[in-house]
Coordinates of C-alpha atoms and ligand atoms in Angstrom, one line a residue:
P1 CA 0.0 0.0 0.0
H2 CA 2.8 2.5 0.7
Q3 CA 4.1 2.1 -2.8
V4 CA 0.6 2.8 -4.2
V5 CA 0.4 5.9 -2.0
E6 CA 3.7 7.1 -3.5
E7 CA 2.4 6.5 -7.0
I8 CA -0.7 8.6 -6.2
I9 CA 1.4 11.4 -4.8
S10 CA 3.6 11.4 -7.8
L11 CA 0.6 12.5 -9.9
Y12 CA 1.0 16.0 -8.6
P13 CA 3.3 19.0 -8.7
A14 CA 5.4 19.3 -5.5
K15 CA 3.2 21.8 -3.8
V16 CA 0.0 19.9 -4.4
A17 CA 1.7 16.6 -3.6
K18 CA 2.7 18.0 -0.2
K19 CA -1.0 18.9 0.5
R20 CA -2.5 15.6 -0.7
R21 CA -0.1 13.5 1.2
K22 CA -1.6 14.6 4.4
H23 CA -5.1 13.3 3.3
I24 CA -3.9 9.7 2.8
V25 CA -3.1 7.3 5.6
V26 CA -2.0 3.7 5.5
R27 CA -3.5 2.2 8.6
D28 CA -1.1 1.2 11.4
P29 CA -3.1 0.3 14.5
S30 CA -0.1 0.6 16.7
Q31 CA -0.1 4.3 16.2
Q32 CA -2.5 7.2 16.8
Q33 CA -2.7 8.4 13.2
Q34 CA -3.7 11.8 12.0
I35 CA -5.4 12.8 8.7
E36 CA -6.0 16.1 7.1
A37 CA -9.7 16.8 6.4
N38 CA -12.3 19.6 5.9
V39 CA -9.9 21.8 4.0
R40 CA -10.4 23.4 0.6
T41 CA -9.9 21.1 -2.4
V42 CA -7.0 22.2 -4.6
P43 CA -8.6 23.9 -7.7
G44 CA -8.3 21.7 -10.8
I45 CA -8.6 18.4 -8.9
I46 CA -11.8 16.6 -9.8
T47 CA -13.4 16.1 -6.4
Q48 CA -16.6 14.3 -5.5
R49 CA -17.7 17.1 -3.2
G50 CA -20.8 19.2 -3.5
C51 CA -21.6 22.6 -2.0
C52 CA -23.0 24.1 1.2
Y53 CA -26.5 24.5 -0.3
A54 CA -26.5 20.8 -1.1
G55 CA -25.7 20.0 2.6
C56 CA -28.3 22.4 4.0
K57 CA -31.3 22.2 1.6
G58 CA -30.6 18.9 -0.1
V59 CA -29.5 16.8 2.9
V60 CA -30.8 18.2 6.2
I61 CA -33.8 20.4 5.6
G62 CA -35.2 19.1 2.3
P63 CA -36.5 15.8 3.7
I64 CA -39.0 17.5 6.1
V65 CA -42.2 16.4 4.4
D66 CA -44.8 19.1 5.4
M67 CA -42.8 22.3 4.9
V68 CA -42.4 24.1 1.6
H69 CA -38.7 24.5 0.9
I70 CA -38.0 27.4 -1.5
V71 CA -34.7 27.7 -3.2
H72 CA -33.8 31.4 -3.8
G73 CA -31.5 31.3 -6.8
P74 CA -31.3 30.6 -10.5
I75 CA -33.2 27.6 -11.7
G76 CA -30.0 25.6 -12.3
C77 CA -29.5 25.2 -8.6
S78 CA -32.7 23.2 -8.5
F79 CA -31.9 21.0 -11.4
Y80 CA -30.1 18.2 -9.5
A81 CA -32.1 18.9 -6.4
W82 CA -35.4 17.4 -7.3
A83 CA -36.0 13.8 -6.2
T84 CA -32.4 12.8 -6.8
R85 CA -31.5 12.2 -3.2
R86 CA -34.2 9.6 -2.6
N87 CA -35.1 10.6 0.9
Q88 CA -38.5 9.0 1.2
G89 CA -41.5 10.3 3.1
R90 CA -45.2 9.8 3.7
P91 CA -47.9 12.4 4.4
R92 CA -49.4 12.5 7.9
E93 CA -53.1 12.6 8.6
D94 CA -53.3 16.3 8.0
G95 CA -52.3 15.7 4.4
H96 CA -49.5 18.3 4.2
Y97 CA -46.8 16.8 1.9
Y98 CA -44.6 18.6 -0.5
L99 CA -41.6 16.3 -1.2
H100 CA -42.6 15.7 -4.8
Y101 CA -42.5 19.5 -5.5
C102 CA -39.5 21.7 -6.4
F103 CA -39.9 25.3 -5.4
S104 CA -37.5 27.9 -6.9
T105 CA -37.6 31.7 -7.3
D106 CA -36.0 31.2 -10.7
M107 CA -33.8 34.3 -10.5
Q108 CA -33.1 36.1 -13.8
E109 CA -30.4 38.6 -14.9
D110 CA -32.7 41.5 -13.8
D111 CA -33.0 40.1 -10.3
I112 CA -29.2 39.8 -10.0
I113 CA -28.8 43.4 -11.1
F114 CA -31.7 45.0 -9.2
G115 CA -32.0 42.6 -6.3
G116 CA -34.1 39.5 -5.7
E117 CA -35.9 40.3 -2.5
K118 CA -39.2 41.4 -4.1
K119 CA -39.3 38.1 -6.1
L120 CA -38.6 36.1 -2.9
R121 CA -41.4 37.8 -1.1
A122 CA -43.8 37.1 -4.0
A123 CA -42.7 33.4 -4.1
I124 CA -43.3 32.9 -0.4
E125 CA -46.7 34.5 -0.6
E126 CA -47.6 32.5 -3.7
A127 CA -46.5 29.2 -2.1
Y128 CA -48.5 30.1 1.0
R129 CA -51.6 31.0 -1.0
I130 CA -51.5 27.7 -3.0
F131 CA -50.5 25.2 -0.4
K132 CA -51.1 26.7 3.1
P133 CA -48.1 24.8 4.5
K134 CA -47.3 24.6 8.2
A135 CA -44.0 26.4 7.7
I136 CA -41.7 27.5 4.9
S137 CA -37.9 27.4 4.5
V138 CA -35.9 29.6 2.2
H139 CA -32.4 28.5 1.0
A140 CA -30.0 31.0 -0.6
T141 CA -27.7 29.8 -3.4
C142 CA -24.4 31.5 -4.5
P143 CA -25.6 34.7 -6.3
V144 CA -28.0 35.6 -3.5
G145 CA -25.0 36.1 -1.1
L146 CA -23.0 37.8 -3.8
I147 CA -25.6 40.5 -4.5
G148 CA -26.6 40.8 -0.8
D149 CA -30.3 40.0 -0.7
D150 CA -31.4 40.1 3.0
I151 CA -33.3 36.9 3.1
Q152 CA -33.4 36.9 6.9
T153 CA -35.4 40.1 7.0
V154 CA -37.6 39.0 4.2
A155 CA -38.4 35.8 6.1
K156 CA -39.2 37.7 9.3
E157 CA -41.5 40.1 7.5
M158 CA -43.3 37.3 5.7
S159 CA -43.6 35.3 8.8
Q160 CA -45.5 38.1 10.5
K161 CA -47.6 38.8 7.4
L162 CA -48.6 35.1 6.9
G163 CA -48.7 34.0 10.5
I164 CA -46.6 30.9 9.9
Q165 CA -42.9 30.3 10.5
V166 CA -40.7 31.2 7.6
V167 CA -37.1 30.2 8.3
A168 CA -34.2 31.4 6.1
F169 CA -30.9 29.7 5.6
N170 CA -27.9 31.5 4.3
C171 CA -26.4 28.4 2.8
E172 CA -24.9 30.0 -0.3
G173 CA -23.0 27.2 -2.1
Y174 CA -19.6 28.9 -1.6
R175 CA -19.8 29.0 2.2
G176 CA -17.3 26.5 3.7
V177 CA -15.5 24.0 1.7
S178 CA -18.2 21.4 1.0
Q179 CA -21.7 20.2 2.0
S180 CA -20.4 20.0 5.6
A181 CA -20.9 23.8 6.1
G182 CA -24.5 23.4 5.0
H183 CA -25.2 20.7 7.7
H184 CA -24.0 23.1 10.4
I185 CA -26.1 26.0 9.0
A186 CA -29.1 23.7 8.8
N187 CA -28.6 22.4 12.4
N188 CA -28.4 26.0 13.7
G189 CA -31.6 27.1 11.9
L190 CA -33.6 24.0 13.0
F191 CA -32.4 24.4 16.6
K192 CA -33.0 28.2 16.8
H193 CA -36.4 28.2 15.2
I194 CA -38.1 24.9 15.4
V195 CA -36.8 22.3 17.9
G196 CA -38.2 22.6 21.5
L197 CA -41.3 24.7 20.8
D198 CA -44.0 22.2 21.7
D199 CA -44.1 20.5 25.1
V200 CA -46.0 17.2 24.8
E201 CA -45.3 14.6 27.5
V202 CA -44.7 11.1 26.0
E203 CA -44.6 7.9 28.1
G204 CA -42.3 4.9 27.7
Y205 CA -38.9 4.6 26.2
T206 CA -38.5 7.4 23.7
V207 CA -35.7 8.3 21.3
N208 CA -35.0 10.6 18.3
C209 CA -33.1 9.3 15.3
L210 CA -30.6 12.0 14.4
G211 CA -28.7 11.9 11.1
E212 CA -31.0 9.4 9.5
Y213 CA -32.5 10.7 6.2
N214 CA -34.6 7.7 5.2
I215 CA -32.7 7.1 2.0
G216 CA -34.4 4.1 0.3
G217 CA -36.7 3.7 3.4
D218 CA -33.9 3.0 5.9
A219 CA -35.6 5.0 8.7
W220 CA -38.7 2.8 8.4
E221 CA -36.8 -0.4 8.9
I222 CA -35.0 1.2 11.9
E223 CA -38.4 2.2 13.3
R224 CA -39.8 -1.3 12.8
I225 CA -37.0 -2.8 14.8
L226 CA -37.1 -0.2 17.6
E227 CA -40.8 -0.6 17.9
R228 CA -40.5 -4.4 18.2
C229 CA -38.2 -3.7 21.1
G230 CA -40.7 -1.4 22.7
I231 CA -38.8 1.9 21.9
K232 CA -40.7 4.8 20.4
V233 CA -39.1 7.1 17.8
L234 CA -40.4 10.6 18.5
A235 CA -38.7 12.4 15.6
T236 CA -36.2 11.6 12.9
F237 CA -33.8 14.3 11.8
S238 CA -34.8 14.6 9.1
G239 CA -35.9 11.6 7.0
N240 CA -39.7 11.6 6.7
A241 CA -39.8 14.2 9.4
S242 CA -42.8 16.4 10.1
Y243 CA -42.6 19.9 11.4
D244 CA -44.7 19.0 14.5
E245 CA -42.5 16.1 15.4
L246 CA -39.4 18.2 15.2
R247 CA -41.0 20.8 17.5
R248 CA -41.5 18.2 20.2
A249 CA -38.3 16.3 19.8
H250 CA -36.9 17.8 23.0
M251 CA -39.3 15.5 25.0
A252 CA -37.2 12.3 24.2
Q253 CA -35.0 10.5 26.6
L254 CA -32.2 9.9 24.3
N255 CA -30.9 11.0 20.9
L256 CA -29.5 8.3 18.6
V257 CA -26.9 9.6 16.2
Q258 CA -26.6 7.6 13.0
C259 CA -24.7 10.1 10.8
H260 CA -22.4 11.9 13.2
R261 CA -21.0 14.3 10.6
S262 CA -24.2 15.9 9.5
I263 CA -25.9 16.3 12.9
N264 CA -23.4 16.2 15.8
Y265 CA -24.1 20.0 16.3
M266 CA -27.8 19.3 17.0
A267 CA -27.0 16.4 19.4
E268 CA -24.7 18.6 21.4
M269 CA -27.0 21.6 21.4
M270 CA -30.0 19.5 22.5
E271 CA -27.9 18.0 25.3
T272 CA -26.9 21.5 26.6
R273 CA -30.3 23.1 26.3
F274 CA -32.6 20.2 27.2
G275 CA -30.3 17.6 28.9
I276 CA -30.8 14.8 26.3
P277 CA -27.7 12.7 26.1
W278 CA -26.8 11.2 22.7
M279 CA -25.6 7.8 21.6
K280 CA -23.6 7.0 18.4
V281 CA -25.4 4.1 16.7
N282 CA -25.0 2.2 13.5
F283 CA -28.0 0.4 12.0
I284 CA -26.1 -0.7 8.9
G285 CA -25.2 -4.4 9.2
V286 CA -26.7 -7.3 11.1
K287 CA -24.1 -7.4 13.8
A288 CA -23.9 -3.6 13.9
T289 CA -27.7 -3.4 14.5
S290 CA -27.6 -5.9 17.3
K291 CA -24.7 -4.1 18.9
T292 CA -26.6 -0.8 18.7
L293 CA -29.7 -2.4 20.3
R294 CA -27.5 -3.8 23.2
K295 CA -26.0 -0.3 23.7
L296 CA -29.6 1.0 24.0
A297 CA -30.4 -1.8 26.5
T298 CA -27.4 -0.7 28.6
F299 CA -28.6 2.9 28.5
F300 CA -32.2 2.2 29.6
D301 CA -31.0 -0.4 32.1
D302 CA -34.3 -2.2 32.6
P303 CA -34.2 -6.0 32.8
K304 CA -37.6 -6.3 31.1
L305 CA -36.5 -4.1 28.1
T306 CA -33.2 -5.9 27.9
E307 CA -35.0 -9.3 27.7
R308 CA -37.2 -8.0 25.0
I309 CA -34.3 -6.6 23.0
E310 CA -32.4 -9.9 23.3
Q311 CA -35.4 -11.8 22.0
V312 CA -35.7 -9.4 19.0
I313 CA -32.0 -9.8 18.3
A314 CA -32.2 -13.6 18.4
E315 CA -35.2 -13.8 16.1
E316 CA -34.1 -11.1 13.6
E317 CA -30.5 -12.2 13.4
A318 CA -31.4 -15.8 12.8
E319 CA -33.8 -14.9 10.0
A320 CA -31.4 -12.4 8.4
E321 CA -28.4 -14.8 8.6
R322 CA -30.5 -17.6 7.1
Q323 CA -31.3 -15.4 4.1
I324 CA -27.8 -14.0 3.7
A325 CA -26.1 -17.4 3.9
P326 CA -26.3 -18.4 0.2
Y327 CA -25.0 -14.9 -0.9
R328 CA -22.2 -15.0 1.7
K329 CA -20.9 -18.2 0.3
R330 CA -20.3 -16.5 -3.0
L331 CA -19.0 -13.2 -1.6
E332 CA -16.6 -14.5 1.1
G333 CA -13.1 -13.1 0.6
K334 CA -14.1 -10.4 -1.9
T335 CA -12.8 -6.9 -1.5
A336 CA -14.5 -3.5 -1.5
M337 CA -13.6 0.2 -1.6
L338 CA -15.9 2.8 -0.1
F339 CA -16.0 6.5 -1.0
V340 CA -19.1 8.3 0.3
G341 CA -19.8 11.6 2.1
G342 CA -19.2 11.5 5.8
S343 CA -20.6 8.4 7.4
R344 CA -21.4 5.6 5.1
S345 CA -17.8 4.8 4.3
H346 CA -17.6 3.7 8.0
H347 CA -21.0 2.2 8.5
Y348 CA -21.0 0.0 5.5
Q349 CA -17.8 -1.7 6.5
D350 CA -19.8 -3.6 9.1
L351 CA -22.3 -4.7 6.6
F352 CA -19.5 -5.9 4.2
R353 CA -18.0 -7.9 7.2
D354 CA -21.4 -9.6 7.6
L355 CA -21.0 -10.8 4.0
G356 CA -17.4 -12.0 4.6
M357 CA -16.0 -9.1 2.6
E358 CA -13.1 -6.8 3.5
T359 CA -12.9 -3.1 2.9
I360 CA -9.4 -2.3 1.7
V361 CA -9.7 1.4 1.0
A362 CA -12.2 3.9 2.4
G363 CA -12.6 7.6 2.5
Y364 CA -15.0 10.4 3.1
E365 CA -15.8 13.3 0.8
F366 CA -16.1 16.0 3.4
A367 CA -16.0 14.6 7.0
H368 CA -13.8 16.2 9.7
R369 CA -10.9 14.7 11.6
D370 CA -13.2 13.5 14.4
D371 CA -15.1 11.3 12.0
Y372 CA -11.8 9.6 11.1
E373 CA -9.9 9.7 14.3
G374 CA -12.6 10.0 17.1
R375 CA -14.0 12.9 19.0
Q376 CA -11.0 13.1 21.4
V377 CA -9.2 15.1 18.7
L378 CA -11.9 17.9 18.7
P379 CA -9.9 20.3 20.9
F380 CA -6.9 20.0 18.6
I381 CA -8.6 20.7 15.3
K382 CA -7.4 24.0 13.7
I383 CA -10.4 26.1 12.5
D384 CA -9.4 27.7 9.2
A385 CA -10.8 30.7 7.5
D386 CA -13.4 28.7 5.5
S387 CA -15.1 27.3 8.6
R388 CA -14.7 30.4 10.8
N389 CA -17.6 32.3 9.1
I390 CA -20.1 29.6 10.1
E391 CA -22.0 30.7 13.1
E392 CA -21.4 28.8 16.4
L393 CA -24.5 29.1 18.5
H394 CA -24.0 29.9 22.2
V395 CA -26.4 27.5 24.0
E396 CA -27.4 27.6 27.6
P397 CA -29.6 25.2 29.6
D398 CA -33.3 26.0 29.2
P399 CA -34.6 27.3 32.5
E400 CA -37.9 25.3 32.2
R401 CA -37.2 22.5 29.9
F402 CA -33.7 21.3 31.0
R403 CA -33.8 18.0 32.9
L404 CA -31.3 15.3 33.4
R405 CA -32.4 12.0 31.9
K406 CA -30.4 10.0 34.5
P407 CA -28.7 10.7 37.8
E408 CA -25.5 12.6 37.2
E409 CA -23.2 9.7 38.4
I410 CA -24.8 7.2 36.0
L411 CA -24.4 9.7 33.1
A412 CA -20.8 10.1 34.0
A413 CA -20.2 6.3 34.1
L414 CA -22.0 5.9 30.7
K415 CA -19.8 8.6 29.3
E416 CA -16.6 7.1 30.7
A417 CA -17.6 3.8 29.1
G418 CA -18.1 5.5 25.7
I419 CA -21.8 4.5 25.6
I420 CA -23.0 8.1 25.3
D421 CA -21.6 11.3 23.9
Y422 CA -18.8 9.6 22.0
Y423 CA -17.8 8.6 18.5
E424 CA -14.6 6.7 17.9
G425 CA -14.4 7.4 14.2
M426 CA -13.7 5.2 11.2
M427 CA -9.9 4.7 11.4
P428 CA -9.7 2.5 14.5
D429 CA -12.1 0.1 12.7
M430 CA -9.9 -0.4 9.7
P431 CA -7.3 -3.2 9.6
A432 CA -3.5 -2.7 9.3
G433 CA -2.4 -2.0 5.7
S434 CA -5.8 -0.7 4.6
I435 CA -5.8 2.8 3.1
V436 CA -7.8 5.8 4.3
I437 CA -8.1 8.7 1.9
D438 CA -9.9 12.0 2.3
D439 CA -11.6 13.9 -0.6
I440 CA -10.4 11.4 -3.2
S441 CA -10.0 12.6 -6.9
H442 CA -10.8 10.7 -10.1
A443 CA -7.1 10.4 -10.9
E444 CA -6.3 8.8 -7.5
L445 CA -9.3 6.5 -7.8
E446 CA -8.0 5.2 -11.1
I447 CA -4.6 4.3 -9.6
L448 CA -6.3 2.5 -6.6
I449 CA -8.5 0.5 -9.0
R450 CA -5.6 -0.5 -11.3
R451 CA -3.3 -1.6 -8.4
F452 CA -5.8 -3.3 -6.0
K453 CA -8.4 -4.6 -8.5
P454 CA -11.3 -4.5 -5.9
D455 CA -14.4 -6.6 -6.5
I456 CA -16.7 -3.7 -6.0
V457 CA -16.3 0.1 -5.5
C458 CA -19.1 1.9 -3.6
S459 CA -19.4 5.6 -4.5
G460 CA -21.7 8.1 -6.1
I461 CA -22.9 9.2 -9.5
K462 CA -19.8 11.2 -10.4
D463 CA -17.6 8.1 -10.4
K464 CA -20.0 5.2 -11.1
Y465 CA -19.4 4.9 -14.8
I466 CA -15.7 5.6 -14.6
I467 CA -15.5 2.6 -12.3
E468 CA -17.7 0.4 -14.5
K469 CA -15.5 1.2 -17.5
F470 CA -12.7 -0.7 -15.6
G471 CA -15.0 -3.7 -15.7
I472 CA -15.7 -3.4 -12.0
P473 CA -19.2 -3.1 -10.5
S474 CA -20.1 0.2 -8.7
K475 CA -22.8 0.4 -6.1
Q476 CA -24.0 3.9 -5.4
L477 CA -24.2 4.2 -1.6
H478 CA -25.8 7.6 -1.8
N479 CA -29.0 6.8 -3.6
Y480 CA -28.7 3.0 -3.3
D481 CA -29.0 2.8 -7.1
Y482 CA -32.8 3.4 -6.6
S483 CA -33.1 0.4 -4.3
G484 CA -33.1 -0.2 -0.5
P485 CA -33.7 -0.2 2.3
Y486 CA -30.2 -1.4 3.4
A487 CA -30.5 -0.6 7.1
G488 CA -31.4 -3.0 9.9
Y489 CA -31.9 -6.8 9.5
R490 CA -34.1 -6.8 6.4
G491 CA -32.0 -4.1 4.7
A492 CA -28.9 -6.3 5.1
V493 CA -30.6 -9.1 3.2
N494 CA -31.5 -6.7 0.4
F495 CA -27.9 -5.5 0.2
A496 CA -26.5 -9.0 0.2
R497 CA -28.7 -10.1 -2.7
E498 CA -27.8 -7.0 -4.7
I499 CA -24.1 -7.2 -4.1
D500 CA -24.1 -10.8 -5.1
M501 CA -26.0 -9.9 -8.2
M502 CA -23.4 -7.2 -9.1
I503 CA -20.2 -9.0 -8.2
N504 CA -21.0 -12.4 -9.5
N505 CA -22.6 -11.1 -12.7
P506 CA -20.9 -12.8 -15.7
A507 CA -21.4 -9.6 -17.8
W508 CA -18.2 -8.1 -16.4
S509 CA -16.0 -10.7 -18.0
Y510 CA -17.3 -9.7 -21.4
I511 CA -16.3 -6.1 -21.0
R512 CA -13.3 -5.3 -23.2
P513 CA -12.9 -1.9 -24.9
P514 CA -13.0 -2.1 -28.7
W515 CA -9.4 -0.8 -29.0
E516 CA -8.1 -3.8 -27.2
K517 CA -9.8 -6.1 -29.7
T518 CA -9.0 -4.2 -32.9
P519 CA -6.8 -1.1 -32.9
V520 CA -8.8 1.7 -34.6
L521 CA -6.0 4.0 -35.5
K522 CA -2.4 3.3 -36.2
A523 CA 0.3 5.9 -36.2
E524 CA 3.9 6.1 -36.9
P525 CA 6.2 8.9 -35.7
V526 CA 7.1 11.2 -38.6
T527 CA 10.8 12.1 -38.9
S528 CA 12.0 14.7 -41.3
Ligands
LIG601 FE1 -24.4 11.7 6.6 FE2 -26.1 11.2 4.7 FE3 -23.5 10.6 4.6 FE4 -24.3 13.2 4.5 FE5 -24.4 13.2 1.8 FE6 -26.3 11.2 2.0 FE7 -23.7 10.6 1.9 MO1 -24.9 11.6 -0.2 S1 -25.9 13.1 5.7 S2 -22.6 12.3 5.5 S3 -24.1 14.9 3.1 S4 -25.0 9.8 5.8 S5 -26.3 13.0 0.9 S6 -27.8 10.7 3.5 S7 -25.3 9.7 0.9 S8 -22.9 12.2 0.8 S9 -22.4 9.4 3.3
LIG602 C1 -25.1 15.8 -2.3 C2 -26.1 14.7 -2.4 C3 -25.5 13.4 -2.7 C4 -24.9 13.3 -4.1 C5 -24.8 11.9 -4.5 C6 -23.7 11.5 -5.5 C7 -26.6 12.3 -2.5 O1 -24.1 15.7 -1.6 O2 -25.3 16.8 -2.9 O3 -22.7 12.2 -5.7 O4 -24.0 10.5 -6.2 O5 -26.5 11.5 -1.7 O6 -27.6 12.4 -3.2 O7 -24.5 13.1 -1.7

């Protein structure tokens, strides 16, 4: 692997090589290894990353089903934002449901020159008149920030005029270095304006699922399993979320954090203001799901609940393993590479292990050092200029709503044991000699594929067909190639079936580019 890393680095001019070297680590478990992350991509390198607006509107706010989400910007910003991310949802009884719509102010040249506030006001009013939604969100794209439209003031005015919440997000694409900035901005807006407004007491064991976006229906499988155990999900942030559920999320006893990268801000702020501890979970993989359920049993610490959880684990594991067995036989020993945003490259390693497969290279597009190395590095992360302009909310305990969910000494013990308020990151989970690579480029990916010849590469739409041109199957782990769910026990079975179908498909052996069969052009050097 060290030789391959050298080959990758040799792609670049010296200055760039020096930078990229810090983003690549060959795992050595005997050391506390450091990786560079969450810094600007070198211009000219073909990155997989997206923008701040994608992280805010596309990822965190967009999945809320009963709010109208208006994109303030040119129509192009909405082109790849409509039903591409596959966050699924269902209308509630009140019928409010707008996921299948795409709302944009469609800014024109005139608006860029003379200002777009008037158009935004009109759009909010029009959306309200037609749909009467419970609340509206407004998302700024690049030009809005450049011309200085004051969307916060417009939102306030319209909120007063219409009598519903209008929440504006300054998530212009260029803020921060990736989608990650948009997550933070979205968390801040949700926390400031929506979470904690509605006190409704709920009985029993209650949790919120944070960082679960219901891609391919994952959240529904997670809910099914938790419900079987006797645990109620009050709100999901934000897959299939409803506005009302988010407003009462602060009544839960525990926050489960699936995607740490996109929602750790919310988990921390809810703990400070309301006293809700958070627990890092992973529902991707059979063993991972069972491990997560046992962590929950430890937290709630009730013998009856523990017994019920153990029974669910026994039944669900047996059934999933029975169904996975034939696929596992054909997948055992195969290798995978995973390049996804900020969570799945870690989570899916567990699921591949269930199939007897090994992850040899993994990387995030935009995660931070704590997602790689663990949260103990947080105090040592340097904040650079690109992140400094993202607001850090100052949060205090709520005088009426703050309550500890457990006695202080028990919380301290759970923290000490790493059960709550901790994430250990992806690197400690990766075997010696495997490669961890941050913000990978197409050129780097090509070298890795040529040298390691993996059996499958999991990635996104920007690389899928490049990978397949190498004769290697590529599974999109963002949109699940329009399939899913892959979470929980039943999801693992779906995944096993599909990975078997992809890897063991004979079609790959027939792929040979035409120029390898018959050269199309022949040329001789001309000498004078
Ligand atoms: Fe979290 Fe996500 Fe991901 Fe993400 Fe994303 Fe996504 Fe992703 Mo695409 S919130 S970090 S910003 S798990 S959209 S649902 S698939 S890159 S690995
Ligand atoms: C985003 C959304 C994305 C893109 C997927 C991809 C998603 O970051 O803007 O590149 O294939 O999951 O839909 O991550």
